[in-house]
JSON list of N, CA, C and O in Angstrom, two decimals:
[
{"chain": "A", "resi": 1, "resn": "MET", "atom": "N", "xyz": [24.10, 4.04, -116.99]},
{"chain": "A", "resi": 1, "resn": "MET", "atom": "CA", "xyz": [23.19, 3.39, -116.04]},
{"chain": "A", "resi": 1, "resn": "MET", "atom": "C", "xyz": [22.47, 4.40, -115.32]},
{"chain": "A", "resi": 1, "resn": "MET", "atom": "O", "xyz": [23.08, 5.37, -114.93]},
{"chain": "A", "resi": 2, "resn": "SER", "atom": "N", "xyz": [21.26, 4.46, -115.31]},
{"chain": "A", "resi": 2, "resn": "SER", "atom": "CA", "xyz": [20.41, 5.68, -114.59]},
{"chain": "A", "resi": 2, "resn": "SER", "atom": "C", "xyz": [20.24, 5.16, -113.13]},
{"chain": "A", "resi": 2, "resn": "SER", "atom": "O", "xyz": [20.04, 3.87, -112.90]},
{"chain": "A", "resi": 3, "resn": "LYS", "atom": "N", "xyz": [19.98, 6.08, -112.40]},
{"chain": "A", "resi": 3, "resn": "LYS", "atom": "CA", "xyz": [19.75, 5.97, -111.03]},
{"chain": "A", "resi": 3, "resn": "LYS", "atom": "C", "xyz": [18.06, 6.10, -110.68]},
{"chain": "A", "resi": 3, "resn": "LYS", "atom": "O", "xyz": [17.52, 6.94, -111.46]},
{"chain": "A", "resi": 4, "resn": "SER", "atom": "N", "xyz": [17.72, 4.88, -109.91]},
{"chain": "A", "resi": 4, "resn": "SER", "atom": "CA", "xyz": [16.32, 5.13, -109.72]},
{"chain": "A", "resi": 4, "resn": "SER", "atom": "C", "xyz": [15.98, 5.67, -108.26]},
{"chain": "A", "resi": 4, "resn": "SER", "atom": "O", "xyz": [16.62, 5.23, -107.37]},
{"chain": "A", "resi": 5, "resn": "LYS", "atom": "N", "xyz": [14.75, 6.26, -108.26]},
{"chain": "A", "resi": 5, "resn": "LYS", "atom": "CA", "xyz": [14.65, 6.84, -106.75]},
{"chain": "A", "resi": 5, "resn": "LYS", "atom": "C", "xyz": [13.68, 6.04, -106.21]},
{"chain": "A", "resi": 5, "resn": "LYS", "atom": "O", "xyz": [12.64, 5.61, -106.61]},
{"chain": "A", "resi": 6, "resn": "SER", "atom": "N", "xyz": [13.95, 5.61, -104.90]},
{"chain": "A", "resi": 6, "resn": "SER", "atom": "CA", "xyz": [13.33, 4.86, -104.23]},
{"chain": "A", "resi": 6, "resn": "SER", "atom": "C", "xyz": [12.07, 5.73, -103.33]},
{"chain": "A", "resi": 6, "resn": "SER", "atom": "O", "xyz": [12.19, 6.82, -103.13]},
{"chain": "A", "resi": 7, "resn": "SER", "atom": "N", "xyz": [10.92, 4.98, -103.62]},
{"chain": "A", "resi": 7, "resn": "SER", "atom": "CA", "xyz": [9.97, 5.84, -102.81]},
{"chain": "A", "resi": 7, "resn": "SER", "atom": "C", "xyz": [9.62, 5.49, -101.33]},
{"chain": "A", "resi": 7, "resn": "SER", "atom": "O", "xyz": [8.88, 5.83, -100.75]},
{"chain": "A", "resi": 8, "resn": "THR", "atom": "N", "xyz": [10.54, 4.64, -100.59]},
{"chain": "A", "resi": 8, "resn": "THR", "atom": "CA", "xyz": [10.53, 4.17, -99.51]},
{"chain": "A", "resi": 8, "resn": "THR", "atom": "C", "xyz": [11.28, 5.46, -98.48]},
{"chain": "A", "resi": 8, "resn": "THR", "atom": "O", "xyz": [12.53, 5.58, -99.05]},
{"chain": "A", "resi": 9, "resn": "ALA", "atom": "N", "xyz": [10.47, 5.80, -97.67]},
{"chain": "A", "resi": 9, "resn": "ALA", "atom": "CA", "xyz": [10.92, 6.97, -96.84]},
{"chain": "A", "resi": 9, "resn": "ALA", "atom": "C", "xyz": [12.03, 6.20, -95.59]},
{"chain": "A", "resi": 9, "resn": "ALA", "atom": "O", "xyz": [11.76, 5.03, -95.27]},
{"chain": "A", "resi": 10, "resn": "MET", "atom": "N", "xyz": [12.94, 7.09, -95.10]},
{"chain": "A", "resi": 10, "resn": "MET", "atom": "CA", "xyz": [13.93, 6.58, -94.19]},
{"chain": "A", "resi": 10, "resn": "MET", "atom": "C", "xyz": [13.09, 6.36, -92.85]},
{"chain": "A", "resi": 10, "resn": "MET", "atom": "O", "xyz": [12.37, 7.41, -92.18]},
{"chain": "A", "resi": 11, "resn": "SER", "atom": "N", "xyz": [13.27, 5.24, -92.30]},
{"chain": "A", "resi": 11, "resn": "SER", "atom": "CA", "xyz": [12.49, 4.93, -90.96]},
{"chain": "A", "resi": 11, "resn": "SER", "atom": "C", "xyz": [13.42, 5.46, -89.80]},
{"chain": "A", "resi": 11, "resn": "SER", "atom": "O", "xyz": [14.75, 5.47, -90.08]},
{"chain": "A", "resi": 12, "resn": "THR", "atom": "N", "xyz": [12.93, 5.71, -88.63]},
{"chain": "A", "resi": 12, "resn": "THR", "atom": "CA", "xyz": [14.00, 6.03, -87.55]},
{"chain": "A", "resi": 12, "resn": "THR", "atom": "C", "xyz": [14.99, 4.69, -87.17]},
{"chain": "A", "resi": 12, "resn": "THR", "atom": "O", "xyz": [15.86, 5.08, -86.64]},
{"chain": "A", "resi": 13, "resn": "ALA", "atom": "N", "xyz": [14.21, 3.59, -87.36]},
{"chain": "A", "resi": 13, "resn": "ALA", "atom": "CA", "xyz": [15.00, 2.41, -86.93]},
{"chain": "A", "resi": 13, "resn": "ALA", "atom": "C", "xyz": [16.23, 2.04, -87.95]},
{"chain": "A", "resi": 13, "resn": "ALA", "atom": "O", "xyz": [17.24, 1.66, -87.54]},
{"chain": "A", "resi": 14, "resn": "ALA", "atom": "N", "xyz": [15.96, 2.35, -89.19]},
{"chain": "A", "resi": 14, "resn": "ALA", "atom": "CA", "xyz": [16.94, 2.05, -90.06]},
{"chain": "A", "resi": 14, "resn": "ALA", "atom": "C", "xyz": [18.02, 3.14, -89.85]},
{"chain": "A", "resi": 14, "resn": "ALA", "atom": "O", "xyz": [19.09, 2.75, -90.13]},
{"chain": "A", "resi": 15, "resn": "ALA", "atom": "N", "xyz": [17.78, 4.44, -89.97]},
{"chain": "A", "resi": 15, "resn": "ALA", "atom": "CA", "xyz": [18.49, 5.61, -89.71]},
{"chain": "A", "resi": 15, "resn": "ALA", "atom": "C", "xyz": [19.51, 5.07, -88.35]},
{"chain": "A", "resi": 15, "resn": "ALA", "atom": "O", "xyz": [20.75, 5.37, -88.51]},
{"chain": "A", "resi": 16, "resn": "SER", "atom": "N", "xyz": [18.94, 4.50, -87.28]},
{"chain": "A", "resi": 16, "resn": "SER", "atom": "CA", "xyz": [19.37, 4.26, -86.08]},
{"chain": "A", "resi": 16, "resn": "SER", "atom": "C", "xyz": [20.51, 3.26, -86.31]},
{"chain": "A", "resi": 16, "resn": "SER", "atom": "O", "xyz": [21.84, 3.47, -85.69]},
{"chain": "A", "resi": 17, "resn": "ARG", "atom": "N", "xyz": [20.28, 2.19, -87.17]},
{"chain": "A", "resi": 17, "resn": "ARG", "atom": "CA", "xyz": [20.98, 1.29, -87.40]},
{"chain": "A", "resi": 17, "resn": "ARG", "atom": "C", "xyz": [22.39, 1.77, -88.46]},
{"chain": "A", "resi": 17, "resn": "ARG", "atom": "O", "xyz": [23.58, 1.20, -88.15]},
{"chain": "A", "resi": 18, "resn": "ILE", "atom": "N", "xyz": [22.16, 2.45, -89.41]},
{"chain": "A", "resi": 18, "resn": "ILE", "atom": "CA", "xyz": [23.10, 3.20, -90.01]},
{"chain": "A", "resi": 18, "resn": "ILE", "atom": "C", "xyz": [24.03, 3.85, -89.25]},
{"chain": "A", "resi": 18, "resn": "ILE", "atom": "O", "xyz": [25.37, 3.64, -89.35]},
{"chain": "A", "resi": 19, "resn": "GLN", "atom": "N", "xyz": [23.62, 4.53, -88.37]},
{"chain": "A", "resi": 19, "resn": "GLN", "atom": "CA", "xyz": [24.30, 5.46, -87.59]},
{"chain": "A", "resi": 19, "resn": "GLN", "atom": "C", "xyz": [25.03, 4.79, -86.52]},
{"chain": "A", "resi": 19, "resn": "GLN", "atom": "O", "xyz": [26.31, 5.03, -86.25]},
{"chain": "A", "resi": 20, "resn": "SER", "atom": "N", "xyz": [24.65, 3.52, -85.95]},
{"chain": "A", "resi": 20, "resn": "SER", "atom": "CA", "xyz": [25.34, 2.87, -85.02]},
{"chain": "A", "resi": 20, "resn": "SER", "atom": "C", "xyz": [26.44, 2.10, -85.69]},
{"chain": "A", "resi": 20, "resn": "SER", "atom": "O", "xyz": [27.49, 1.86, -85.34]},
{"chain": "A", "resi": 21, "resn": "SER", "atom": "N", "xyz": [26.19, 1.63, -87.01]},
{"chain": "A", "resi": 21, "resn": "SER", "atom": "CA", "xyz": [27.24, 1.08, -87.72]},
{"chain": "A", "resi": 21, "resn": "SER", "atom": "C", "xyz": [28.58, 1.90, -88.20]},
{"chain": "A", "resi": 21, "resn": "SER", "atom": "O", "xyz": [29.56, 1.52, -87.98]},
{"chain": "A", "resi": 22, "resn": "THR", "atom": "N", "xyz": [27.87, 3.22, -88.52]},
{"chain": "A", "resi": 22, "resn": "THR", "atom": "CA", "xyz": [29.04, 3.97, -88.75]},
{"chain": "A", "resi": 22, "resn": "THR", "atom": "C", "xyz": [29.96, 4.38, -87.54]},
{"chain": "A", "resi": 22, "resn": "THR", "atom": "O", "xyz": [31.17, 4.59, -87.62]},
{"chain": "A", "resi": 23, "resn": "ALA", "atom": "N", "xyz": [29.19, 4.72, -86.63]},
{"chain": "A", "resi": 23, "resn": "ALA", "atom": "CA", "xyz": [30.10, 4.80, -85.26]},
{"chain": "A", "resi": 23, "resn": "ALA", "atom": "C", "xyz": [30.94, 4.01, -84.86]},
{"chain": "A", "resi": 23, "resn": "ALA", "atom": "O", "xyz": [32.06, 4.19, -84.41]},
{"chain": "A", "resi": 24, "resn": "LYS", "atom": "N", "xyz": [30.49, 2.50, -84.93]},
{"chain": "A", "resi": 24, "resn": "LYS", "atom": "CA", "xyz": [31.47, 1.44, -84.66]},
{"chain": "A", "resi": 24, "resn": "LYS", "atom": "C", "xyz": [32.60, 1.29, -85.39]},
{"chain": "A", "resi": 24, "resn": "LYS", "atom": "O", "xyz": [33.54, 1.03, -84.88]},
{"chain": "A", "resi": 25, "resn": "SER", "atom": "N", "xyz": [32.48, 1.74, -86.84]},
{"chain": "A", "resi": 25, "resn": "SER", "atom": "CA", "xyz": [33.53, 1.48, -87.63]},
{"chain": "A", "resi": 25, "resn": "SER", "atom": "C", "xyz": [34.56, 2.86, -87.58]},
{"chain": "A", "resi": 25, "resn": "SER", "atom": "O", "xyz": [35.54, 2.68, -88.20]},
{"chain": "A", "resi": 26, "resn": "ASN", "atom": "N", "xyz": [33.92, 3.84, -86.96]},
{"chain": "A", "resi": 26, "resn": "ASN", "atom": "CA", "xyz": [34.74, 4.99, -86.86]},
{"chain": "A", "resi": 26, "resn": "ASN", "atom": "C", "xyz": [35.29, 5.58, -85.36]},
{"chain": "A", "resi": 26, "resn": "ASN", "atom": "O", "xyz": [35.24, 6.74, -85.07]},
{"chain": "A", "resi": 27, "resn": "GLY", "atom": "N", "xyz": [35.25, 4.48, -84.42]},
{"chain": "A", "resi": 27, "resn": "GLY", "atom": "CA", "xyz": [35.68, 4.94, -83.13]},
{"chain": "A", "resi": 27, "resn": "GLY", "atom": "C", "xyz": [34.66, 5.67, -82.40]},
{"chain": "A", "resi": 27, "resn": "GLY", "atom": "O", "xyz": [34.92, 6.51, -81.47]},
{"chain": "A", "resi": 28, "resn": "GLY", "atom": "N", "xyz": [33.52, 5.57, -82.49]},
{"chain": "A", "resi": 28, "resn": "GLY", "atom": "CA", "xyz": [32.23, 6.18, -81.93]},
{"chain": "A", "resi": 28, "resn": "GLY", "atom": "C", "xyz": [31.97, 7.49, -82.52]},
{"chain": "A", "resi": 28, "resn": "GLY", "atom": "O", "xyz": [31.06, 8.34, -81.85]},
{"chain": "A", "resi": 29, "resn": "LYS", "atom": "N", "xyz": [32.71, 8.16, -83.46]},
{"chain": "A", "resi": 29, "resn": "LYS", "atom": "CA", "xyz": [32.40, 9.35, -84.19]},
{"chain": "A", "resi": 29, "resn": "LYS", "atom": "C", "xyz": [31.40, 9.28, -85.44]},
{"chain": "A", "resi": 29, "resn": "LYS", "atom": "O", "xyz": [31.77, 8.35, -86.40]},
{"chain": "A", "resi": 30, "resn": "VAL", "atom": "N", "xyz": [30.55, 10.01, -85.92]},
{"chain": "A", "resi": 30, "resn": "VAL", "atom": "CA", "xyz": [29.78, 10.14, -86.99]},
{"chain": "A", "resi": 30, "resn": "VAL", "atom": "C", "xyz": [29.94, 11.77, -87.35]},
{"chain": "A", "resi": 30, "resn": "VAL", "atom": "O", "xyz": [29.65, 12.54, -86.67]},
{"chain": "A", "resi": 31, "resn": "SER", "atom": "N", "xyz": [30.71, 11.80, -88.61]},
{"chain": "A", "resi": 31, "resn": "SER", "atom": "CA", "xyz": [30.79, 13.16, -89.00]},
{"chain": "A", "resi": 31, "resn": "SER", "atom": "C", "xyz": [29.64, 13.77, -89.43]},
{"chain": "A", "resi": 31, "resn": "SER", "atom": "O", "xyz": [28.62, 13.19, -89.76]},
{"chain": "A", "resi": 32, "resn": "SER", "atom": "N", "xyz": [29.59, 14.95, -89.80]},
{"chain": "A", "resi": 32, "resn": "SER", "atom": "CA", "xyz": [28.17, 15.99, -89.83]},
{"chain": "A", "resi": 32, "resn": "SER", "atom": "C", "xyz": [27.87, 15.70, -91.32]},
{"chain": "A", "resi": 32, "resn": "SER", "atom": "O", "xyz": [26.64, 15.73, -91.69]},
{"chain": "A", "resi": 33, "resn": "GLY", "atom": "N", "xyz": [28.54, 15.46, -92.37]},
{"chain": "A", "resi": 33, "resn": "GLY", "atom": "CA", "xyz": [28.15, 15.40, -93.70]},
{"chain": "A", "resi": 33, "resn": "GLY", "atom": "C", "xyz": [27.93, 14.02, -94.03]},
{"chain": "A", "resi": 33, "resn": "GLY", "atom": "O", "xyz": [27.99, 13.53, -95.32]},
{"chain": "A", "resi": 34, "resn": "SER", "atom": "N", "xyz": [28.04, 13.04, -93.24]},
{"chain": "A", "resi": 34, "resn": "SER", "atom": "CA", "xyz": [28.03, 11.47, -93.62]},
{"chain": "A", "resi": 34, "resn": "SER", "atom": "C", "xyz": [26.75, 10.94, -94.04]},
{"chain": "A", "resi": 34, "resn": "SER", "atom": "O", "xyz": [25.68, 11.80, -93.80]},
{"chain": "A", "resi": 35, "resn": "PHE", "atom": "N", "xyz": [26.70, 10.03, -94.54]},
{"chain": "A", "resi": 35, "resn": "PHE", "atom": "CA", "xyz": [25.39, 9.25, -95.11]},
{"chain": "A", "resi": 35, "resn": "PHE", "atom": "C", "xyz": [24.66, 8.85, -93.55]},
{"chain": "A", "resi": 35, "resn": "PHE", "atom": "O", "xyz": [23.25, 9.25, -93.65]},
{"chain": "A", "resi": 36, "resn": "ALA", "atom": "N", "xyz": [25.16, 8.76, -92.76]},
{"chain": "A", "resi": 36, "resn": "ALA", "atom": "CA", "xyz": [24.52, 8.42, -91.64]},
{"chain": "A", "resi": 36, "resn": "ALA", "atom": "C", "xyz": [23.89, 9.40, -91.10]},
{"chain": "A", "resi": 36, "resn": "ALA", "atom": "O", "xyz": [22.81, 9.32, -90.35]},
{"chain": "A", "resi": 37, "resn": "SER", "atom": "N", "xyz": [24.34, 10.73, -90.87]},
{"chain": "A", "resi": 37, "resn": "SER", "atom": "CA", "xyz": [23.88, 11.90, -90.38]},
{"chain": "A", "resi": 37, "resn": "SER", "atom": "C", "xyz": [22.65, 12.60, -91.52]},
{"chain": "A", "resi": 37, "resn": "SER", "atom": "O", "xyz": [21.57, 12.85, -90.86]},
{"chain": "A", "resi": 38, "resn": "ARG", "atom": "N", "xyz": [22.74, 12.26, -92.36]},
{"chain": "A", "resi": 38, "resn": "ARG", "atom": "CA", "xyz": [21.86, 12.58, -93.27]},
{"chain": "A", "resi": 38, "resn": "ARG", "atom": "C", "xyz": [20.53, 11.51, -93.26]},
{"chain": "A", "resi": 38, "resn": "ARG", "atom": "O", "xyz": [19.59, 12.15, -93.38]},
{"chain": "A", "resi": 39, "resn": "ALA", "atom": "N", "xyz": [20.71, 10.42, -93.31]},
{"chain": "A", "resi": 39, "resn": "ALA", "atom": "CA", "xyz": [19.80, 9.37, -92.95]},
{"chain": "A", "resi": 39, "resn": "ALA", "atom": "C", "xyz": [18.92, 9.80, -91.80]},
{"chain": "A", "resi": 39, "resn": "ALA", "atom": "O", "xyz": [17.69, 9.73, -91.40]},
{"chain": "A", "resi": 40, "resn": "GLN", "atom": "N", "xyz": [19.60, 10.09, -90.57]},
{"chain": "A", "resi": 40, "resn": "GLN", "atom": "CA", "xyz": [19.20, 10.35, -89.23]},
{"chain": "A", "resi": 40, "resn": "GLN", "atom": "C", "xyz": [18.12, 11.72, -89.34]},
{"chain": "A", "resi": 40, "resn": "GLN", "atom": "O", "xyz": [17.07, 11.66, -88.73]},
{"chain": "A", "resi": 41, "resn": "SER", "atom": "N", "xyz": [18.77, 12.74, -90.11]},
{"chain": "A", "resi": 41, "resn": "SER", "atom": "CA", "xyz": [18.14, 13.69, -90.48]},
{"chain": "A", "resi": 41, "resn": "SER", "atom": "C", "xyz": [16.62, 13.72, -91.18]},
{"chain": "A", "resi": 41, "resn": "SER", "atom": "O", "xyz": [15.67, 14.13, -90.88]},
{"chain": "A", "resi": 42, "resn": "ALA", "atom": "N", "xyz": [16.75, 12.89, -92.13]},
{"chain": "A", "resi": 42, "resn": "ALA", "atom": "CA", "xyz": [15.59, 12.58, -92.89]},
{"chain": "A", "resi": 42, "resn": "ALA", "atom": "C", "xyz": [14.35, 11.76, -92.08]},
{"chain": "A", "resi": 42, "resn": "ALA", "atom": "O", "xyz": [13.32, 12.08, -92.40]},
{"chain": "A", "resi": 43, "resn": "ALA", "atom": "N", "xyz": [15.09, 10.82, -91.31]},
{"chain": "A", "resi": 43, "resn": "ALA", "atom": "CA", "xyz": [14.12, 10.23, -90.52]},
{"chain": "A", "resi": 43, "resn": "ALA", "atom": "C", "xyz": [13.42, 11.14, -89.47]},
{"chain": "A", "resi": 43, "resn": "ALA", "atom": "O", "xyz": [12.06, 10.89, -89.02]},
{"chain": "A", "resi": 44, "resn": "ALA", "atom": "N", "xyz": [14.15, 11.93, -88.98]},
{"chain": "A", "resi": 44, "resn": "ALA", "atom": "CA", "xyz": [13.54, 13.10, -88.06]},
{"chain": "A", "resi": 44, "resn": "ALA", "atom": "C", "xyz": [12.70, 13.84, -88.81]},
{"chain": "A", "resi": 44, "resn": "ALA", "atom": "O", "xyz": [11.38, 14.27, -88.23]},
{"chain": "A", "resi": 45, "resn": "ARG", "atom": "N", "xyz": [13.07, 14.23, -89.80]},
{"chain": "A", "resi": 45, "resn": "ARG", "atom": "CA", "xyz": [12.01, 15.09, -90.63]},
{"chain": "A", "resi": 45, "resn": "ARG", "atom": "C", "xyz": [10.60, 14.59, -90.94]},
{"chain": "A", "resi": 45, "resn": "ARG", "atom": "O", "xyz": [9.56, 15.00, -90.83]},
{"chain": "A", "resi": 46, "resn": "LYS", "atom": "N", "xyz": [10.88, 13.03, -91.23]},
{"chain": "A", "resi": 46, "resn": "LYS", "atom": "CA", "xyz": [9.70, 12.44, -91.45]},
{"chain": "A", "resi": 46, "resn": "LYS", "atom": "C", "xyz": [8.87, 12.09, -90.42]},
{"chain": "A", "resi": 46, "resn": "LYS", "atom": "O", "xyz": [7.62, 12.22, -90.44]},
{"chain": "A", "resi": 47, "resn": "SER", "atom": "N", "xyz": [9.42, 11.82, -89.11]},
{"chain": "A", "resi": 47, "resn": "SER", "atom": "CA", "xyz": [8.54, 11.53, -88.06]},
{"chain": "A", "resi": 47, "resn": "SER", "atom": "C", "xyz": [8.06, 12.96, -87.46]},
{"chain": "A", "resi": 47, "resn": "SER", "atom": "O", "xyz": [6.89, 12.80, -86.84]},
{"chain": "A", "resi": 48, "resn": "ALA", "atom": "N", "xyz": [8.57, 13.81, -87.55]},
{"chain": "A", "resi": 48, "resn": "ALA", "atom": "CA", "xyz": [8.17, 15.16, -87.41]},
{"chain": "A", "resi": 48, "resn": "ALA", "atom": "C", "xyz": [6.95, 15.66, -88.09]},
{"chain": "A", "resi": 48, "resn": "ALA", "atom": "O", "xyz": [5.88, 16.45, -87.50]},
{"chain": "A", "resi": 49, "resn": "GLY", "atom": "N", "xyz": [6.75, 15.22, -89.24]},
{"chain": "A", "resi": 49, "resn": "GLY", "atom": "CA", "xyz": [5.74, 15.68, -90.18]},
{"chain": "A", "resi": 49, "resn": "GLY", "atom": "C", "xyz": [4.38, 14.86, -90.06]},
{"chain": "A", "resi": 49, "resn": "GLY", "atom": "O", "xyz": [3.35, 14.99, -90.10]},
{"chain": "A", "resi": 50, "resn": "LYS", "atom": "N", "xyz": [4.61, 13.76, -89.16]},
{"chain": "A", "resi": 50, "resn": "LYS", "atom": "CA", "xyz": [3.46, 12.65, -88.65]},
{"chain": "A", "resi": 50, "resn": "LYS", "atom": "C", "xyz": [2.59, 13.18, -87.63]},
{"chain": "A", "resi": 50, "resn": "LYS", "atom": "O", "xyz": [1.71, 12.48, -86.95]},
{"chain": "A", "resi": 51, "resn": "LYS", "atom": "N", "xyz": [3.02, 14.20, -86.85]},
{"chain": "A", "resi": 51, "resn": "LYS", "atom": "CA", "xyz": [2.47, 14.68, -85.75]},
{"chain": "A", "resi": 51, "resn": "LYS", "atom": "C", "xyz": [0.99, 15.03, -86.21]},
{"chain": "A", "resi": 51, "resn": "LYS", "atom": "O", "xyz": [0.48, 15.60, -86.97]}
]
């Protein structure tokens, strides 16, 4: 099965929901290499480029 790339960029709202859910399930902690932290970073890069 091949993986398809999505053309939808990560929004800050979506990254926030992902990070919040991860923190709730891990006692308030989000590790630096987690999907949640990578999503937050991608959203920050996207919003920084829109200035």
